[in-house]
């Protein structure tokens, strides 16, 4: 039976992820990332049986609203991820939405089974989907790190990856984001300790503390909430995406989010900021959008003094995120840093741990899965090279069993 992988997006950049696997005449699509629509130029050969989402980050679900309706196929995701996908689809979407928990599987075509393996990443509800074909398993490995002590949810299911390896893995599509970094990615417990240490260090300031992280990083937001309370400050979540994810997290029973004031709309944010100003800024820790200095997000507006609360001397800003390496983000963030400095705001940067595997984790995954074929993804063309070197050191060969693909190519796995 002919098996092919179509590398639609995410093979020349970090973002815009979409991959299709064709087994005979059946096609399964994995992820539909933001800004992807322009690169999906041609129809997929074969009948699309399912569109599967690995997790709720926008570079994996952000094009669902544009692309999902092109295919007459169910959308499949974990319950948490599906809530995020629904937000992208809008009310017009009429297709089937199917949820499946990590650790479960379902038939999706003739001799095809889809399985979700639980992984740990910088959002909750993340899985590595596995497509079981007659020629072996295709493991879609975007995105994860190996966290054995996560602050929310279960550790990564390494036992299942080992079992898949023993049964035979035909191909492994891998997240190469941090493949060029040595060592292993620390777990989220380390990030929580850094958050705690940083916040205790600035706890006695007379001003307000504003912390910013990825709204989708539910574990990190929960750490900020918890550590805010530990230092005697009331946490308030501010910004549209903070509200979206906090509401979803509360819906799925994460208790940290239940009693936290959360404001998404501009009017709601202003109301909360007036309360902070009136009741005393030294009593609050604001968890706000804007770590990438997006102009309309909350933190940049506070820095530009466009809100009821303007940041100034005595206030502290904590960045619990990295700058996404893109020229626009870098320029915006540098401008935000200069503005904060001019206003006399103290800044604590880099209070963060990545959600992606480094070299040690990649080697661990190769040992567990022993895939016949490797398909590196989720990086620029240059960024994939460290992963190729790491694979070659383990006996893989470029062009033979490591396929470095551009967007829009097809790799034949079995004929
Ligand atoms: Zn991700």
Short mmCIF file of C-alpha atoms in Angstrom, two decimals, residues 3-405:
data_model
loop_
_atom_site.label_atom_id
_atom_site.label_comp_id
_atom_site.label_asym_id
_atom_site.label_seq_id
_atom_site.Cartn_x
_atom_site.Cartn_y
_atom_site.Cartn_z
CA UNK A 3 2.00 5.74 1.95
CA UNK A 4 3.05 9.36 1.47
CA UNK A 5 3.58 12.38 3.67
CA UNK A 6 2.76 15.81 2.26
CA UNK A 7 4.78 18.55 3.97
CA UNK A 8 2.31 21.38 3.53
CA UNK A 9 3.55 23.97 6.04
CA UNK A 10 5.99 24.38 8.93
CA UNK A 11 8.99 22.87 7.18
CA UNK A 12 10.70 26.20 6.40
CA UNK A 13 9.63 28.22 9.43
CA UNK A 14 8.49 28.05 13.04
CA UNK A 15 4.74 28.25 12.55
CA UNK A 16 2.10 27.54 9.87
CA UNK A 17 2.13 23.83 10.66
CA UNK A 18 0.21 21.42 8.46
CA UNK A 19 1.07 17.90 7.35
CA UNK A 20 -1.00 15.30 5.50
CA UNK A 21 -0.48 11.55 5.46
CA UNK A 22 -1.94 9.55 2.56
CA UNK A 23 -2.42 5.83 2.98
CA UNK A 24 -3.78 4.39 -0.28
CA UNK A 25 -6.69 6.68 -1.10
CA UNK A 26 -7.25 7.85 2.49
CA UNK A 27 -5.77 11.12 3.74
CA UNK A 28 -5.39 12.34 7.32
CA UNK A 29 -4.47 15.98 7.92
CA UNK A 30 -2.51 17.05 11.00
CA UNK A 31 -2.86 20.68 12.18
CA UNK A 32 -3.84 23.88 10.39
CA UNK A 33 -1.60 26.69 11.62
CA UNK A 34 -2.02 30.45 11.45
CA UNK A 35 -1.30 32.21 8.10
CA UNK A 36 -1.32 28.89 6.33
CA UNK A 37 -4.08 29.51 3.82
CA UNK A 38 -1.78 31.08 1.18
CA UNK A 39 0.54 28.04 1.10
CA UNK A 40 -2.21 25.45 0.62
CA UNK A 41 -2.41 25.90 -3.13
CA UNK A 42 -3.40 22.52 -4.41
CA UNK A 43 -5.96 19.95 -3.39
CA UNK A 44 -4.83 16.86 -1.53
CA UNK A 45 -4.89 13.66 -3.58
CA UNK A 46 -7.28 11.19 -2.03
CA UNK A 47 -10.19 11.43 0.37
CA UNK A 48 -9.60 13.33 3.59
CA UNK A 49 -10.83 11.09 6.42
CA UNK A 50 -9.96 13.32 9.36
CA UNK A 51 -8.41 16.64 10.31
CA UNK A 52 -6.49 16.14 13.56
CA UNK A 53 -5.22 18.88 15.89
CA UNK A 54 -2.25 18.16 18.17
CA UNK A 55 -2.75 21.09 20.58
CA UNK A 56 -4.30 24.53 20.83
CA UNK A 57 -1.43 26.82 19.82
CA UNK A 58 -2.28 29.18 16.99
CA UNK A 59 0.53 27.90 14.78
CA UNK A 60 -1.34 24.57 14.87
CA UNK A 61 -5.03 25.60 14.89
CA UNK A 62 -5.07 29.22 13.67
CA UNK A 63 -6.12 28.47 10.07
CA UNK A 64 -8.92 26.06 11.02
CA UNK A 65 -11.50 28.79 10.43
CA UNK A 66 -10.35 29.21 6.81
CA UNK A 67 -9.26 25.69 5.86
CA UNK A 68 -11.38 23.17 7.78
CA UNK A 69 -14.47 23.68 5.64
CA UNK A 70 -12.55 22.73 2.49
CA UNK A 71 -12.64 19.10 3.58
CA UNK A 72 -15.66 16.93 4.20
CA UNK A 73 -14.09 15.30 7.22
CA UNK A 74 -14.50 15.33 11.01
CA UNK A 75 -12.19 17.50 13.11
CA UNK A 76 -10.58 15.49 15.92
CA UNK A 77 -8.85 16.89 19.03
CA UNK A 78 -8.67 16.51 22.78
CA UNK A 79 -11.51 18.26 24.65
CA UNK A 80 -9.32 21.23 25.70
CA UNK A 81 -7.85 21.70 22.22
CA UNK A 82 -11.30 21.41 20.65
CA UNK A 83 -12.51 24.40 22.70
CA UNK A 84 -9.71 26.47 21.16
CA UNK A 85 -10.46 25.11 17.68
CA UNK A 86 -14.14 26.04 18.12
CA UNK A 87 -13.11 29.61 18.82
CA UNK A 88 -11.29 29.66 15.47
CA UNK A 89 -14.14 28.09 13.48
CA UNK A 90 -16.94 30.49 14.24
CA UNK A 91 -20.62 29.62 14.23
CA UNK A 92 -20.88 28.90 10.47
CA UNK A 93 -18.89 25.67 10.56
CA UNK A 94 -21.20 22.69 10.02
CA UNK A 95 -18.75 19.76 10.10
CA UNK A 96 -18.39 17.13 12.80
CA UNK A 97 -16.31 17.88 15.88
CA UNK A 98 -15.03 14.72 17.55
CA UNK A 99 -13.14 14.77 20.84
CA UNK A 100 -10.83 12.00 21.98
CA UNK A 101 -8.81 11.86 25.19
CA UNK A 102 -5.11 11.10 25.37
CA UNK A 103 -4.52 7.35 25.68
CA UNK A 104 -7.46 6.52 23.43
CA UNK A 105 -7.78 5.44 19.80
CA UNK A 106 -10.42 5.25 17.07
CA UNK A 107 -10.84 3.75 13.60
CA UNK A 108 -10.89 6.41 10.92
CA UNK A 109 -10.77 4.42 7.72
CA UNK A 110 -10.04 1.07 6.19
CA UNK A 111 -7.26 -0.39 8.34
CA UNK A 112 -6.40 3.03 9.80
CA UNK A 113 -6.46 3.82 13.48
CA UNK A 114 -5.78 7.15 15.14
CA UNK A 115 -4.31 7.24 18.64
CA UNK A 116 -3.52 10.17 20.95
CA UNK A 117 -0.39 9.89 23.14
CA UNK A 118 -0.27 12.34 26.05
CA UNK A 119 2.64 14.79 25.89
CA UNK A 120 3.76 17.78 27.94
CA UNK A 121 4.05 21.16 26.24
CA UNK A 122 3.50 24.86 26.96
CA UNK A 123 -0.26 24.44 26.92
CA UNK A 124 -2.53 21.76 28.34
CA UNK A 125 -4.41 19.11 26.37
CA UNK A 126 -1.44 18.47 24.08
CA UNK A 127 -0.99 15.08 22.39
CA UNK A 128 1.20 13.52 19.73
CA UNK A 129 -1.29 11.93 17.34
CA UNK A 130 -0.27 8.55 15.95
CA UNK A 131 -1.68 7.10 12.73
CA UNK A 132 -1.49 3.32 12.71
CA UNK A 133 -1.16 2.05 9.14
CA UNK A 134 -0.68 -1.49 7.83
CA UNK A 135 3.04 -0.62 7.33
CA UNK A 136 3.61 0.73 10.85
CA UNK A 137 2.86 3.81 12.92
CA UNK A 138 3.30 7.39 11.73
CA UNK A 139 3.99 9.51 14.82
CA UNK A 140 3.21 13.21 14.46
CA UNK A 141 5.63 14.59 17.07
CA UNK A 142 4.68 18.30 17.14
CA UNK A 143 5.05 19.82 19.86
CA UNK A 144 6.43 18.66 23.19
CA UNK A 145 9.08 18.52 25.86
CA UNK A 146 9.72 15.63 28.23
CA UNK A 147 8.23 16.80 31.51
CA UNK A 148 8.13 14.15 34.23
CA UNK A 149 6.92 16.55 36.94
CA UNK A 150 4.51 19.00 35.31
CA UNK A 151 2.68 21.41 37.62
CA UNK A 152 -0.67 20.58 35.98
CA UNK A 153 -1.78 17.31 34.43
CA UNK A 154 0.10 14.06 33.88
CA UNK A 155 3.77 13.49 33.00
CA UNK A 156 4.61 12.67 29.38
CA UNK A 157 3.57 9.09 28.46
CA UNK A 158 7.03 7.69 27.69
CA UNK A 159 5.84 4.12 28.33
CA UNK A 160 3.51 4.44 25.35
CA UNK A 161 6.27 5.80 23.11
CA UNK A 162 8.47 2.85 24.12
CA UNK A 163 5.66 0.43 23.25
CA UNK A 164 5.13 2.11 19.88
CA UNK A 165 8.84 1.76 19.19
CA UNK A 166 8.72 -1.93 19.96
CA UNK A 167 5.73 -2.44 17.64
CA UNK A 168 7.46 -0.57 14.80
CA UNK A 169 7.39 3.12 13.86
CA UNK A 170 7.34 3.78 10.14
CA UNK A 171 7.90 7.53 10.35
CA UNK A 172 8.36 10.27 12.93
CA UNK A 173 7.63 13.91 12.19
CA UNK A 174 9.66 15.83 14.77
CA UNK A 175 9.50 19.31 16.36
CA UNK A 176 13.03 20.70 15.81
CA UNK A 177 12.45 24.09 17.49
CA UNK A 178 15.29 23.67 20.02
CA UNK A 179 17.29 20.89 18.37
CA UNK A 180 20.32 23.20 18.24
CA UNK A 181 20.36 23.65 22.02
CA UNK A 182 22.38 21.20 24.09
CA UNK A 183 21.14 19.52 27.24
CA UNK A 184 17.57 18.91 28.25
CA UNK A 185 14.63 21.27 28.61
CA UNK A 186 13.75 21.67 32.30
CA UNK A 187 10.21 20.83 33.38
CA UNK A 188 7.49 23.28 34.32
CA UNK A 189 8.24 22.80 38.04
CA UNK A 190 11.54 24.59 37.35
CA UNK A 191 9.66 27.43 35.67
CA UNK A 192 7.35 27.67 38.70
CA UNK A 193 10.36 27.89 41.02
CA UNK A 194 11.80 30.70 38.84
CA UNK A 195 8.48 32.56 38.91
CA UNK A 196 8.32 32.20 42.70
CA UNK A 197 11.93 33.31 43.20
CA UNK A 198 11.49 36.33 40.92
CA UNK A 199 8.21 37.46 42.46
CA UNK A 200 9.52 37.12 46.02
CA UNK A 201 12.49 39.23 44.98
CA UNK A 202 10.27 42.15 43.94
CA UNK A 203 7.39 41.56 46.37
CA UNK A 204 8.10 44.59 48.58
CA UNK A 205 7.90 47.19 45.83
CA UNK A 206 5.39 50.00 46.37
CA UNK A 207 4.18 49.70 42.82
CA UNK A 208 2.15 47.27 40.82
CA UNK A 209 3.72 44.09 39.41
CA UNK A 210 2.74 43.19 35.85
CA UNK A 211 3.66 39.72 34.63
CA UNK A 212 3.17 38.62 31.04
CA UNK A 213 3.21 35.15 29.51
CA UNK A 214 1.51 33.16 26.77
CA UNK A 215 -2.20 33.09 27.62
CA UNK A 216 -2.32 29.52 26.33
CA UNK A 217 0.33 28.49 28.86
CA UNK A 218 -2.21 27.44 31.46
CA UNK A 219 0.42 25.96 33.81
CA UNK A 220 2.48 29.14 33.78
CA UNK A 221 -0.54 31.37 34.35
CA UNK A 222 -1.54 29.14 37.26
CA UNK A 223 1.99 29.50 38.72
CA UNK A 224 1.72 33.29 38.45
CA UNK A 225 -1.68 33.20 40.16
CA UNK A 226 -0.42 30.98 42.96
CA UNK A 227 2.81 32.91 43.53
CA UNK A 228 0.95 36.25 43.47
CA UNK A 229 -1.16 35.02 46.37
CA UNK A 230 1.92 33.76 48.19
CA UNK A 231 3.36 37.29 48.22
CA UNK A 232 0.06 38.77 49.37
CA UNK A 233 -1.06 40.29 46.09
CA UNK A 234 -4.36 39.78 44.31
CA UNK A 235 -3.89 38.39 40.79
CA UNK A 236 -6.00 39.82 37.96
CA UNK A 237 -5.93 38.35 34.46
CA UNK A 238 -6.11 41.00 31.74
CA UNK A 239 -6.51 40.75 27.97
CA UNK A 240 -8.69 39.05 25.41
CA UNK A 241 -6.68 35.83 25.03
CA UNK A 242 -6.12 35.59 28.81
CA UNK A 243 -9.90 35.59 29.21
CA UNK A 244 -10.38 32.96 26.48
CA UNK A 245 -7.89 30.48 27.94
CA UNK A 246 -8.81 31.17 31.59
CA UNK A 247 -12.46 30.51 30.80
CA UNK A 248 -11.55 27.29 29.01
CA UNK A 249 -9.24 26.21 31.85
CA UNK A 250 -11.92 26.89 34.47
CA UNK A 251 -14.40 24.94 32.32
CA UNK A 252 -12.06 21.93 32.41
CA UNK A 253 -11.75 22.04 36.17
CA UNK A 254 -8.44 23.78 36.80
CA UNK A 255 -9.33 25.30 40.17
CA UNK A 256 -6.60 27.97 40.03
CA UNK A 257 -8.76 29.95 37.62
CA UNK A 258 -12.05 29.87 39.45
CA UNK A 259 -11.78 32.84 41.78
CA UNK A 260 -9.52 35.09 39.74
CA UNK A 261 -10.88 38.35 38.33
CA UNK A 262 -10.50 38.06 34.56
CA UNK A 263 -11.10 40.90 32.11
CA UNK A 264 -10.93 40.51 28.35
CA UNK A 265 -12.71 43.51 26.84
CA UNK A 266 -11.15 46.98 26.69
CA UNK A 267 -13.90 48.31 28.98
CA UNK A 268 -13.43 45.48 31.46
CA UNK A 269 -9.66 45.95 31.54
CA UNK A 270 -10.07 49.68 32.22
CA UNK A 271 -12.48 48.96 35.04
CA UNK A 272 -10.00 46.57 36.68
CA UNK A 273 -7.16 49.08 36.26
CA UNK A 274 -9.20 51.83 37.94
CA UNK A 275 -9.78 49.46 40.86
CA UNK A 276 -6.04 48.86 41.14
CA UNK A 277 -5.37 52.60 41.06
CA UNK A 278 -8.02 53.32 43.70
CA UNK A 279 -7.36 50.44 46.09
CA UNK A 280 -3.55 50.59 46.00
CA UNK A 281 -1.23 49.29 43.31
CA UNK A 282 1.02 47.58 45.89
CA UNK A 283 -1.77 45.03 46.51
CA UNK A 284 -1.99 43.65 42.97
CA UNK A 285 -0.20 41.48 40.46
CA UNK A 286 -1.57 41.86 36.95
CA UNK A 287 -1.14 38.91 34.56
CA UNK A 288 -1.45 40.57 31.21
CA UNK A 289 -1.15 39.96 27.48
CA UNK A 290 1.61 41.73 25.55
CA UNK A 291 4.91 39.87 26.13
CA UNK A 292 5.62 40.10 22.39
CA UNK A 293 4.80 43.84 22.62
CA UNK A 294 1.77 43.42 20.37
CA UNK A 295 0.57 47.04 20.05
CA UNK A 296 -3.03 46.43 21.13
CA UNK A 297 -2.24 44.06 24.00
CA UNK A 298 -2.52 45.19 27.63
CA UNK A 299 1.13 45.55 28.70
CA UNK A 300 2.21 47.84 25.81
CA UNK A 301 -0.84 50.03 26.48
CA UNK A 302 0.14 50.32 30.16
CA UNK A 303 3.66 51.26 29.06
CA UNK A 304 2.31 53.91 26.66
CA UNK A 305 0.17 55.36 29.48
CA UNK A 306 -2.98 54.87 27.39
CA UNK A 307 -4.90 53.25 30.24
CA UNK A 308 -6.33 54.14 33.63
CA UNK A 309 -3.07 52.89 35.12
CA UNK A 310 0.23 54.15 33.69
CA UNK A 311 3.42 52.33 34.57
CA UNK A 312 6.21 54.29 36.23
CA UNK A 313 8.90 54.28 38.92
CA UNK A 314 8.26 51.64 41.57
CA UNK A 315 6.41 49.34 39.19
CA UNK A 316 7.85 46.02 38.03
CA UNK A 317 7.32 44.11 34.77
CA UNK A 318 8.11 40.38 34.64
CA UNK A 319 8.45 38.65 31.26
CA UNK A 320 7.67 34.94 31.68
CA UNK A 321 8.07 34.21 27.98
CA UNK A 322 10.70 34.41 25.28
CA UNK A 323 10.56 36.77 22.33
CA UNK A 324 9.41 34.78 19.32
CA UNK A 325 12.38 35.21 16.96
CA UNK A 326 10.82 37.24 14.22
CA UNK A 327 12.12 40.69 13.16
CA UNK A 328 8.80 42.44 13.89
CA UNK A 329 8.56 40.98 17.40
CA UNK A 330 12.17 41.80 18.17
CA UNK A 331 11.76 45.43 17.04
CA UNK A 332 8.53 45.90 18.97
CA UNK A 333 9.93 44.32 22.10
CA UNK A 334 13.08 46.46 21.98
CA UNK A 335 10.87 49.56 21.74
CA UNK A 336 8.78 48.38 24.70
CA UNK A 337 11.93 47.75 26.77
CA UNK A 338 13.19 51.28 26.01
CA UNK A 339 9.85 52.78 26.97
CA UNK A 340 9.75 50.86 30.27
CA UNK A 341 13.29 51.96 31.06
CA UNK A 342 12.51 55.63 30.33
CA UNK A 343 9.57 55.43 32.72
CA UNK A 344 11.74 53.98 35.48
CA UNK A 345 9.99 50.58 35.50
CA UNK A 346 12.10 47.65 36.76
CA UNK A 347 12.12 44.69 34.38
CA UNK A 348 12.74 41.01 35.11
CA UNK A 349 13.20 39.13 31.85
CA UNK A 350 13.61 35.47 30.87
CA UNK A 351 11.58 33.97 33.73
CA UNK A 352 10.76 31.12 31.41
CA UNK A 353 11.38 27.54 30.36
CA UNK A 354 10.75 26.43 26.78
CA UNK A 355 8.00 23.99 25.82
CA UNK A 356 10.16 22.27 23.20
CA UNK A 357 12.71 19.45 23.34
CA UNK A 358 16.41 20.15 23.25
CA UNK A 359 19.08 17.72 22.00
CA UNK A 360 18.91 15.35 24.98
CA UNK A 361 15.15 14.99 24.63
CA UNK A 362 15.46 14.35 20.91
CA UNK A 363 17.95 11.55 21.54
CA UNK A 364 15.61 10.10 24.17
CA UNK A 365 12.72 10.09 21.70
CA UNK A 366 14.82 8.39 19.02
CA UNK A 367 15.82 5.73 21.52
CA UNK A 368 12.17 5.13 22.45
CA UNK A 369 10.68 5.12 18.96
CA UNK A 370 13.53 3.89 16.73
CA UNK A 371 11.67 5.24 13.70
CA UNK A 372 12.51 3.91 10.25
CA UNK A 373 12.13 7.39 8.75
CA UNK A 374 12.64 10.85 10.26
CA UNK A 375 10.98 13.99 9.00
CA UNK A 376 12.25 17.09 10.84
CA UNK A 377 9.81 20.02 11.04
CA UNK A 378 8.85 23.16 13.00
CA UNK A 379 12.02 25.06 12.10
CA UNK A 380 13.63 27.13 9.36
CA UNK A 381 15.70 25.36 6.70
CA UNK A 382 18.88 26.23 8.67
CA UNK A 383 17.26 25.44 12.03
CA UNK A 384 16.62 21.84 10.95
CA UNK A 385 20.35 21.18 10.41
CA UNK A 386 21.27 20.54 14.09
CA UNK A 387 18.57 17.89 14.18
CA UNK A 388 19.94 16.22 11.04
CA UNK A 389 23.41 16.18 12.64
CA UNK A 390 21.97 14.63 15.80
CA UNK A 391 20.18 11.95 13.75
CA UNK A 392 23.29 11.26 11.65
CA UNK A 393 25.26 10.68 14.85
CA UNK A 394 22.77 7.89 15.55
CA UNK A 395 23.24 6.26 12.13
CA UNK A 396 20.52 7.94 10.09
CA UNK A 397 21.41 9.21 6.64
CA UNK A 398 20.16 12.36 4.92
CA UNK A 399 18.11 11.52 1.86
CA UNK A 400 17.92 7.87 2.92
CA UNK A 401 15.97 7.85 6.15
CA UNK A 402 16.09 11.54 7.17
CA UNK A 403 14.02 13.64 4.78
CA UNK A 404 14.65 17.36 4.93
CA UNK A 405 11.65 18.75 3.13
#
